PDB file of C-alpha atoms and ligand atoms in Angstrom:
ATOM      1  CA  MET F 206     125.944  77.934  90.261  1.00  0.00           C
ATOM      2  CA  LYS F 207     127.973  75.453  88.242  1.00  0.00           C
ATOM      3  CA  LYS F 208     129.481  72.628  90.252  1.00  0.00           C
ATOM      4  CA  LEU F 209     133.252  72.416  90.665  1.00  0.00           C
ATOM      5  CA  ILE F 210     135.088  69.132  90.230  1.00  0.00           C
ATOM      6  CA  ALA F 211     138.676  69.432  91.436  1.00  0.00           C
ATOM      7  CA  GLY F 212     141.281  66.704  91.189  1.00  0.00           C
ATOM      8  CA  ASN F 213     143.857  66.298  93.945  1.00  0.00           C
ATOM      9  CA  TRP F 214     146.735  64.297  92.529  1.00  0.00           C
ATOM     10  CA  LYS F 215     148.509  64.223  95.890  1.00  0.00           C
ATOM     11  CA  MET F 216     152.129  63.040  95.579  1.00  0.00           C
ATOM     12  CA  ASN F 217     151.586  61.156  92.349  1.00  0.00           C
ATOM     13  CA  GLY F 218     152.656  61.676  88.767  1.00  0.00           C
ATOM     14  CA  SER F 219     155.680  62.237  86.561  1.00  0.00           C
ATOM     15  CA  LEU F 220     156.265  64.388  83.495  1.00  0.00           C
ATOM     16  CA  ALA F 221     155.341  61.467  81.275  1.00  0.00           C
ATOM     17  CA  ALA F 222     152.355  60.257  83.294  1.00  0.00           C
ATOM     18  CA  ASN F 223     150.926  63.770  83.705  1.00  0.00           C
ATOM     19  CA  GLU F 224     151.151  64.465  80.013  1.00  0.00           C
ATOM     20  CA  ALA F 225     149.388  61.228  79.140  1.00  0.00           C
ATOM     21  CA  LEU F 226     146.673  61.827  81.749  1.00  0.00           C
ATOM     22  CA  VAL F 227     145.989  65.442  80.806  1.00  0.00           C
ATOM     23  CA  LYS F 228     145.987  64.696  77.079  1.00  0.00           C
ATOM     24  CA  ALA F 229     143.540  61.849  77.645  1.00  0.00           C
ATOM     25  CA  MET F 230     141.265  64.205  79.570  1.00  0.00           C
ATOM     26  CA  LEU F 231     141.474  66.981  76.992  1.00  0.00           C
ATOM     27  CA  SER F 232     140.797  64.660  74.079  1.00  0.00           C
ATOM     28  CA  SER F 233     137.586  63.398  75.722  1.00  0.00           C
ATOM     29  CA  LEU F 234     136.282  66.769  76.818  1.00  0.00           C
ATOM     30  CA  GLY F 235     134.029  67.044  73.794  1.00  0.00           C
ATOM     31  CA  GLY F 236     131.606  64.538  75.256  1.00  0.00           C
ATOM     32  CA  VAL F 237     131.663  66.254  78.615  1.00  0.00           C
ATOM     33  CA  GLY F 238     131.119  69.804  77.478  1.00  0.00           C
ATOM     34  CA  THR F 239     131.083  72.295  80.284  1.00  0.00           C
ATOM     35  CA  ALA F 240     128.973  70.222  82.629  1.00  0.00           C
ATOM     36  CA  ALA F 241     130.978  71.546  85.559  1.00  0.00           C
ATOM     37  CA  ASP F 242     133.973  73.718  86.285  1.00  0.00           C
ATOM     38  CA  MET F 243     137.108  71.586  86.389  1.00  0.00           C
ATOM     39  CA  ALA F 244     140.448  71.944  88.135  1.00  0.00           C
ATOM     40  CA  LEU F 245     143.535  69.802  88.679  1.00  0.00           C
ATOM     41  CA  CYS F 246     145.773  70.323  91.706  1.00  0.00           C
ATOM     42  CA  ALA F 247     149.272  69.023  91.093  1.00  0.00           C
ATOM     43  CA  PRO F 248     152.541  68.779  93.030  1.00  0.00           C
ATOM     44  CA  ALA F 249     154.376  72.130  92.796  1.00  0.00           C
ATOM     45  CA  PRO F 250     157.134  70.968  90.403  1.00  0.00           C
ATOM     46  CA  TYR F 251     154.516  70.153  87.773  1.00  0.00           C
ATOM     47  CA  LEU F 252     152.634  73.453  87.798  1.00  0.00           C
ATOM     48  CA  ALA F 253     154.617  74.784  84.850  1.00  0.00           C
ATOM     49  CA  GLN F 254     153.778  71.629  82.934  1.00  0.00           C
ATOM     50  CA  LEU F 255     150.075  71.985  83.736  1.00  0.00           C
ATOM     51  CA  GLN F 256     150.171  75.618  82.679  1.00  0.00           C
ATOM     52  CA  THR F 257     151.571  74.577  79.302  1.00  0.00           C
ATOM     53  CA  LEU F 258     149.177  71.668  78.837  1.00  0.00           C
ATOM     54  CA  LEU F 259     145.978  73.319  80.111  1.00  0.00           C
ATOM     55  CA  GLN F 260     146.290  76.951  79.046  1.00  0.00           C
ATOM     56  CA  GLY F 261     143.324  77.822  76.847  1.00  0.00           C
ATOM     57  CA  SER F 262     141.402  74.682  77.865  1.00  0.00           C
ATOM     58  CA  PRO F 263     138.327  74.594  80.125  1.00  0.00           C
ATOM     59  CA  ILE F 264     140.394  72.936  82.889  1.00  0.00           C
ATOM     60  CA  VAL F 265     142.160  75.248  85.338  1.00  0.00           C
ATOM     61  CA  TRP F 266     144.970  74.186  87.669  1.00  0.00           C
ATOM     62  CA  GLY F 267     146.143  74.681  91.187  1.00  0.00           C
ATOM     63  CA  ALA F 268     148.510  73.593  93.932  1.00  0.00           C
ATOM     64  CA  GLN F 269     148.104  71.388  96.990  1.00  0.00           C
ATOM     65  CA  ASP F 270     149.650  73.638  99.609  1.00  0.00           C
ATOM     66  CA  VAL F 271     151.063  77.142 100.045  1.00  0.00           C
ATOM     67  CA  SER F 272     153.266  78.830 102.608  1.00  0.00           C
ATOM     68  CA  ALA F 273     151.666  81.148 105.137  1.00  0.00           C
ATOM     69  CA  HIS F 274     154.721  83.375 104.748  1.00  0.00           C
ATOM     70  CA  GLU F 275     155.220  85.950 102.068  1.00  0.00           C
ATOM     71  CA  GLN F 276     158.866  85.181 101.220  1.00  0.00           C
ATOM     72  CA  GLY F 277     162.250  84.659 102.791  1.00  0.00           C
ATOM     73  CA  ALA F 278     164.135  82.064 104.836  1.00  0.00           C
ATOM     74  CA  TYR F 279     161.616  79.215 104.757  1.00  0.00           C
ATOM     75  CA  THR F 280     163.504  76.383 103.090  1.00  0.00           C
ATOM     76  CA  GLY F 281     161.282  74.065 101.121  1.00  0.00           C
ATOM     77  CA  GLU F 282     158.235  76.326 101.192  1.00  0.00           C
ATOM     78  CA  VAL F 283     156.394  77.615  98.133  1.00  0.00           C
ATOM     79  CA  SER F 284     154.828  81.072  98.293  1.00  0.00           C
ATOM     80  CA  ALA F 285     151.487  82.233  96.960  1.00  0.00           C
ATOM     81  CA  ALA F 286     153.328  84.656  94.661  1.00  0.00           C
ATOM     82  CA  MET F 287     155.191  81.701  93.145  1.00  0.00           C
ATOM     83  CA  LEU F 288     151.891  79.889  92.561  1.00  0.00           C
ATOM     84  CA  ARG F 289     150.581  82.998  90.904  1.00  0.00           C
ATOM     85  CA  ASP F 290     153.616  83.051  88.608  1.00  0.00           C
ATOM     86  CA  PHE F 291     152.298  79.769  87.222  1.00  0.00           C
ATOM     87  CA  ALA F 292     148.737  81.085  86.976  1.00  0.00           C
ATOM     88  CA  CYS F 293     147.290  78.824  89.655  1.00  0.00           C
ATOM     89  CA  ARG F 294     143.590  79.463  90.121  1.00  0.00           C
ATOM     90  CA  TYR F 295     143.265  77.335  93.268  1.00  0.00           C
ATOM     91  CA  VAL F 296     145.319  76.019  96.139  1.00  0.00           C
ATOM     92  CA  ILE F 297     144.227  73.319  98.563  1.00  0.00           C
ATOM     93  CA  VAL F 298     144.840  74.308 102.190  1.00  0.00           C
ATOM     94  CA  GLY F 299     144.407  72.269 105.346  1.00  0.00           C
ATOM     95  CA  HIS F 300     144.077  68.896 103.684  1.00  0.00           C
ATOM     96  CA  SER F 301     143.774  66.283 106.418  1.00  0.00           C
ATOM     97  CA  GLU F 302     147.029  64.699 105.282  1.00  0.00           C
ATOM     98  CA  ARG F 303     148.784  67.996 106.010  1.00  0.00           C
ATOM     99  CA  ARG F 304     146.996  68.415 109.318  1.00  0.00           C
ATOM    100  CA  GLN F 305     147.844  64.825 110.262  1.00  0.00           C
ATOM    101  CA  TYR F 306     151.391  64.300 108.944  1.00  0.00           C
ATOM    102  CA  HIS F 307     152.693  67.851 108.999  1.00  0.00           C
ATOM    103  CA  GLY F 308     151.099  69.140 112.171  1.00  0.00           C
ATOM    104  CA  GLU F 309     149.108  71.905 110.518  1.00  0.00           C
ATOM    105  CA  THR F 310     146.895  73.709 113.013  1.00  0.00           C
ATOM    106  CA  ASP F 311     143.638  75.556 112.389  1.00  0.00           C
ATOM    107  CA  ALA F 312     145.528  78.837 112.792  1.00  0.00           C
ATOM    108  CA  LEU F 313     148.167  77.888 110.219  1.00  0.00           C
ATOM    109  CA  VAL F 314     145.535  76.720 107.742  1.00  0.00           C
ATOM    110  CA  ALA F 315     143.704  80.020 108.204  1.00  0.00           C
ATOM    111  CA  ALA F 316     146.906  81.980 107.583  1.00  0.00           C
ATOM    112  CA  LYS F 317     147.521  79.993 104.399  1.00  0.00           C
ATOM    113  CA  ALA F 318     144.000  80.696 103.159  1.00  0.00           C
ATOM    114  CA  GLN F 319     144.490  84.378 103.866  1.00  0.00           C
ATOM    115  CA  ARG F 320     147.830  84.438 102.010  1.00  0.00           C
ATOM    116  CA  ALA F 321     146.335  82.746  98.962  1.00  0.00           C
ATOM    117  CA  LEU F 322     143.420  85.187  98.813  1.00  0.00           C
ATOM    118  CA  ALA F 323     145.807  88.123  99.131  1.00  0.00           C
ATOM    119  CA  LEU F 324     147.442  86.976  95.886  1.00  0.00           C
ATOM    120  CA  GLY F 325     144.160  86.331  94.103  1.00  0.00           C
ATOM    121  CA  ILE F 326     144.277  82.534  94.412  1.00  0.00           C
ATOM    122  CA  THR F 327     141.168  80.754  95.670  1.00  0.00           C
ATOM    123  CA  PRO F 328     141.891  78.537  98.668  1.00  0.00           C
ATOM    124  CA  ILE F 329     140.097  75.187  98.796  1.00  0.00           C
ATOM    125  CA  VAL F 330     139.795  74.898 102.568  1.00  0.00           C
ATOM    126  CA  CYS F 331     139.518  71.289 103.740  1.00  0.00           C
ATOM    127  CA  VAL F 332     137.652  70.365 106.891  1.00  0.00           C
ATOM    128  CA  GLY F 333     136.630  66.977 108.217  1.00  0.00           C
ATOM    129  CA  GLU F 334     136.419  64.719 111.226  1.00  0.00           C
ATOM    130  CA  THR F 335     138.361  61.564 112.021  1.00  0.00           C
ATOM    131  CA  LEU F 336     136.583  58.284 112.690  1.00  0.00           C
ATOM    132  CA  ALA F 337     137.164  58.689 116.442  1.00  0.00           C
ATOM    133  CA  GLU F 338     135.651  62.173 116.330  1.00  0.00           C
ATOM    134  CA  ARG F 339     132.604  60.931 114.405  1.00  0.00           C
ATOM    135  CA  GLU F 340     132.094  58.089 116.827  1.00  0.00           C
ATOM    136  CA  ALA F 341     132.346  60.532 119.721  1.00  0.00           C
ATOM    137  CA  ASP F 342     129.616  62.614 118.060  1.00  0.00           C
ATOM    138  CA  GLN F 343     131.997  65.529 117.508  1.00  0.00           C
ATOM    139  CA  THR F 344     131.664  65.857 113.731  1.00  0.00           C
ATOM    140  CA  GLU F 345     129.810  69.168 113.757  1.00  0.00           C
ATOM    141  CA  ALA F 346     132.003  70.692 116.450  1.00  0.00           C
ATOM    142  CA  VAL F 347     135.197  69.725 114.614  1.00  0.00           C
ATOM    143  CA  VAL F 348     134.235  71.006 111.157  1.00  0.00           C
ATOM    144  CA  LYS F 349     132.782  74.197 112.623  1.00  0.00           C
ATOM    145  CA  ARG F 350     135.955  74.852 114.605  1.00  0.00           C
ATOM    146  CA  GLN F 351     138.110  74.284 111.504  1.00  0.00           C
ATOM    147  CA  LEU F 352     135.980  76.559 109.321  1.00  0.00           C
ATOM    148  CA  ALA F 353     135.612  79.218 112.032  1.00  0.00           C
ATOM    149  CA  ALA F 354     139.379  79.737 112.137  1.00  0.00           C
ATOM    150  CA  VAL F 355     139.409  80.474 108.400  1.00  0.00           C
ATOM    151  CA  ILE F 356     136.332  82.719 108.512  1.00  0.00           C
ATOM    152  CA  HIS F 357     137.897  84.673 111.356  1.00  0.00           C
ATOM    153  CA  ALA F 358     141.089  85.207 109.341  1.00  0.00           C
ATOM    154  CA  VAL F 359     139.603  86.025 105.939  1.00  0.00           C
ATOM    155  CA  ALA F 360     136.604  87.974 107.277  1.00  0.00           C
ATOM    156  CA  HIS F 361     134.924  89.927 104.460  1.00  0.00           C
ATOM    157  CA  CYS F 362     136.494  87.611 101.850  1.00  0.00           C
ATOM    158  CA  THR F 363     134.639  84.568 103.176  1.00  0.00           C
ATOM    159  CA  SER F 364     132.418  84.349 100.096  1.00  0.00           C
ATOM    160  CA  GLU F 365     135.568  83.930  97.953  1.00  0.00           C
ATOM    161  CA  ILE F 366     136.779  80.678  99.484  1.00  0.00           C
ATOM    162  CA  VAL F 367     135.913  77.138  98.473  1.00  0.00           C
ATOM    163  CA  VAL F 368     135.224  74.676 101.291  1.00  0.00           C
ATOM    164  CA  ALA F 369     135.811  70.941 100.990  1.00  0.00           C
ATOM    165  CA  TYR F 370     134.197  68.606 103.489  1.00  0.00           C
ATOM    166  CA  GLU F 371     136.386  65.528 103.614  1.00  0.00           C
ATOM    167  CA  PRO F 372     135.657  63.047 106.393  1.00  0.00           C
ATOM    168  CA  VAL F 373     139.122  61.681 107.198  1.00  0.00           C
ATOM    169  CA  TRP F 374     137.817  58.117 107.472  1.00  0.00           C
ATOM    170  CA  ALA F 375     136.547  58.294 103.886  1.00  0.00           C
ATOM    171  CA  ILE F 376     139.768  59.476 102.248  1.00  0.00           C
ATOM    172  CA  GLY F 377     141.441  56.829 100.127  1.00  0.00           C
ATOM    173  CA  THR F 378     139.612  54.098 102.014  1.00  0.00           C
ATOM    174  CA  GLY F 379     136.790  53.306  99.616  1.00  0.00           C
ATOM    175  CA  LYS F 380     134.373  54.232 102.418  1.00  0.00           C
ATOM    176  CA  THR F 381     132.191  57.119 101.312  1.00  0.00           C
ATOM    177  CA  ALA F 382     129.882  59.143 103.489  1.00  0.00           C
ATOM    178  CA  THR F 383     126.322  58.417 102.404  1.00  0.00           C
ATOM    179  CA  PRO F 384     124.767  61.301 100.485  1.00  0.00           C
ATOM    180  CA  GLU F 385     122.577  61.993 103.522  1.00  0.00           C
ATOM    181  CA  MET F 386     125.525  62.063 105.938  1.00  0.00           C
ATOM    182  CA  ALA F 387     127.462  64.379 103.657  1.00  0.00           C
ATOM    183  CA  GLN F 388     124.460  66.642 103.007  1.00  0.00           C
ATOM    184  CA  HIS F 389     123.883  67.001 106.739  1.00  0.00           C
ATOM    185  CA  VAL F 390     127.417  68.310 107.311  1.00  0.00           C
ATOM    186  CA  HIS F 391     127.279  70.502 104.194  1.00  0.00           C
ATOM    187  CA  ALA F 392     124.106  72.129 105.519  1.00  0.00           C
ATOM    188  CA  VAL F 393     125.846  72.817 108.818  1.00  0.00           C
ATOM    189  CA  LEU F 394     128.742  74.439 106.952  1.00  0.00           C
ATOM    190  CA  ARG F 395     126.365  76.478 104.775  1.00  0.00           C
ATOM    191  CA  ALA F 396     124.612  77.810 107.864  1.00  0.00           C
ATOM    192  CA  GLN F 397     127.963  78.760 109.354  1.00  0.00           C
ATOM    193  CA  LEU F 398     128.897  80.583 106.138  1.00  0.00           C
ATOM    194  CA  ALA F 399     125.526  82.343 106.155  1.00  0.00           C
ATOM    195  CA  ALA F 400     126.367  83.891 109.500  1.00  0.00           C
ATOM    196  CA  ALA F 401     129.643  85.211 108.078  1.00  0.00           C
ATOM    197  CA  THR F 402     128.789  86.383 104.583  1.00  0.00           C
ATOM    198  CA  GLN F 403     125.797  87.801 102.779  1.00  0.00           C
ATOM    199  CA  HIS F 404     126.278  85.349  99.943  1.00  0.00           C
ATOM    200  CA  PRO F 405     126.684  81.864 101.396  1.00  0.00           C
ATOM    201  CA  GLU F 406     125.157  80.414  98.239  1.00  0.00           C
ATOM    202  CA  ARG F 407     128.174  81.633  96.251  1.00  0.00           C
ATOM    203  CA  VAL F 408     130.565  79.438  98.207  1.00  0.00           C
ATOM    204  CA  HIS F 409     131.210  76.051  96.642  1.00  0.00           C
ATOM    205  CA  ILE F 410     131.128  73.365  99.315  1.00  0.00           C
ATOM    206  CA  LEU F 411     132.795  70.282  97.820  1.00  0.00           C
ATOM    207  CA  TYR F 412     132.588  66.743  99.127  1.00  0.00           C
ATOM    208  CA  GLY F 413     135.759  64.651  99.138  1.00  0.00           C
ATOM    209  CA  GLY F 414     136.555  61.136 100.257  1.00  0.00           C
ATOM    210  CA  SER F 415     136.418  58.172  97.909  1.00  0.00           C
ATOM    211  CA  MET F 416     134.153  59.981  95.453  1.00  0.00           C
ATOM    212  CA  ASN F 417     134.233  58.002  92.228  1.00  0.00           C
ATOM    213  CA  ALA F 418     132.490  57.481  88.898  1.00  0.00           C
ATOM    214  CA  VAL F 419     129.863  55.250  90.522  1.00  0.00           C
ATOM    215  CA  ASN F 420     128.883  57.188  93.652  1.00  0.00           C
ATOM    216  CA  ALA F 421     129.376  60.761  92.380  1.00  0.00           C
ATOM    217  CA  ALA F 422     125.880  61.310  90.958  1.00  0.00           C
ATOM    218  CA  SER F 423     124.038  60.589  94.198  1.00  0.00           C
ATOM    219  CA  LEU F 424     126.409  62.774  96.230  1.00  0.00           C
ATOM    220  CA  LEU F 425     126.300  65.631  93.726  1.00  0.00           C
ATOM    221  CA  ALA F 426     122.484  65.518  93.681  1.00  0.00           C
ATOM    222  CA  GLN F 427     122.352  66.781  97.268  1.00  0.00           C
ATOM    223  CA  PRO F 428     121.284  70.419  97.577  1.00  0.00           C
ATOM    224  CA  ASP F 429     124.380  71.615  99.445  1.00  0.00           C
ATOM    225  CA  ILE F 430     127.004  69.517  97.641  1.00  0.00           C
ATOM    226  CA  ASP F 431     128.435  71.874  95.051  1.00  0.00           C
ATOM    227  CA  GLY F 432     131.131  69.639  93.655  1.00  0.00           C
ATOM    228  CA  GLY F 433     133.863  67.214  94.565  1.00  0.00           C
ATOM    229  CA  LEU F 434     137.508  67.069  95.579  1.00  0.00           C
ATOM    230  CA  ILE F 435     138.714  63.911  93.928  1.00  0.00           C
ATOM    231  CA  GLY F 436     141.859  62.025  94.914  1.00  0.00           C
ATOM    232  CA  GLY F 437     142.348  58.543  93.504  1.00  0.00           C
ATOM    233  CA  ALA F 438     139.753  58.862  90.746  1.00  0.00           C
ATOM    234  CA  SER F 439     141.418  62.020  89.395  1.00  0.00           C
ATOM    235  CA  LEU F 440     144.371  59.911  88.282  1.00  0.00           C
ATOM    236  CA  LYS F 441     142.194  58.159  85.699  1.00  0.00           C
ATOM    237  CA  ALA F 442     140.919  60.328  82.853  1.00  0.00           C
ATOM    238  CA  ALA F 443     137.719  58.356  82.244  1.00  0.00           C
ATOM    239  CA  ASP F 444     136.779  58.241  85.927  1.00  0.00           C
ATOM    240  CA  PHE F 445     137.427  61.943  86.458  1.00  0.00           C
ATOM    241  CA  LEU F 446     135.376  62.904  83.402  1.00  0.00           C
ATOM    242  CA  GLN F 447     132.561  60.581  84.425  1.00  0.00           C
ATOM    243  CA  ILE F 448     132.385  62.461  87.731  1.00  0.00           C
ATOM    244  CA  VAL F 449     132.252  65.737  85.786  1.00  0.00           C
ATOM    245  CA  VAL F 450     129.362  64.372  83.715  1.00  0.00           C
ATOM    246  CA  SER F 451     127.599  63.314  86.935  1.00  0.00           C
ATOM    247  CA  ALA F 452     127.668  66.948  88.045  1.00  0.00           C
ATOM    248  CA  ARG F 453     125.288  68.018  85.293  1.00  0.00           C
TER     249      ARG F 453
HETATM  250  P1  LIG C 797     140.212  60.177  97.625  1.00  0.00           P
HETATM  251  O1  LIG C 797     140.941  61.503  98.181  1.00  0.00           O
HETATM  252  O2  LIG C 797     139.257  60.618  96.568  1.00  0.00           O
HETATM  253  O3  LIG C 797     141.341  59.330  97.087  1.00  0.00           O
HETATM  254  O4  LIG C 797     139.536  59.552  98.808  1.00  0.00           O
HETATM  255  C1  LIG C 797     140.252  62.706  98.314  1.00  0.00           C
HETATM  256  C2  LIG C 797     141.148  63.745  98.926  1.00  0.00           C
HETATM  257  O5  LIG C 797     141.921  63.401  99.842  1.00  0.00           O
HETATM  258  O6  LIG C 797     141.127  64.927  98.517  1.00  0.00           O
END
């Protein structure tokens, strides 16, 4: 299975900056080839721009959140059908920043994953423990609880999701889980998937949290790390592409 390197721009960018960044990536793709599958997840207002810039290229695009509701009186929300209108291939759900700052529960994240799948969009389901949870030896319990909610909701479609293990203490902090620490949790998640689907090997389990051009190769060399969810480093064309090359 090819690895998947997905950028998460978070709330960054502008029409001008996005165009410069994407064009820089596309112009350097020759040296990268198709070492890995590539995706960029942008703020919703820029999805039309990404569709224009990336259509026909090897890079697909996606969103960073989706409503659990189908349509209607939900001011400010963006539906899965709207994401599909802009040909989104992926949507991130349950990012720790949404769980933390927007009160998203396991049940809501599961409903969002289900809604995305219903519209043919692959949810990138984020799980991960806080520093306090790791120190209290709760890492496995936390990630298993978070993933279990999604598996319960999507049931027979479990093999169609992407999982991203993102230890909260490693996000945007420059602190990365060691490859061994990350691999340990990925193996736990793989075993949990194996109990829920006949094809656990088909599920990409990405690592995220300060993955960069320097540390990517050692993380991506682990047997159960099938790619990366890249925040800060996805805002620099050279760094993002170096991570893609590391996935070879
Ligand atoms: P980071 O973010 O690479 O900047 O740590 C990763 C993420 O939050 O998806």
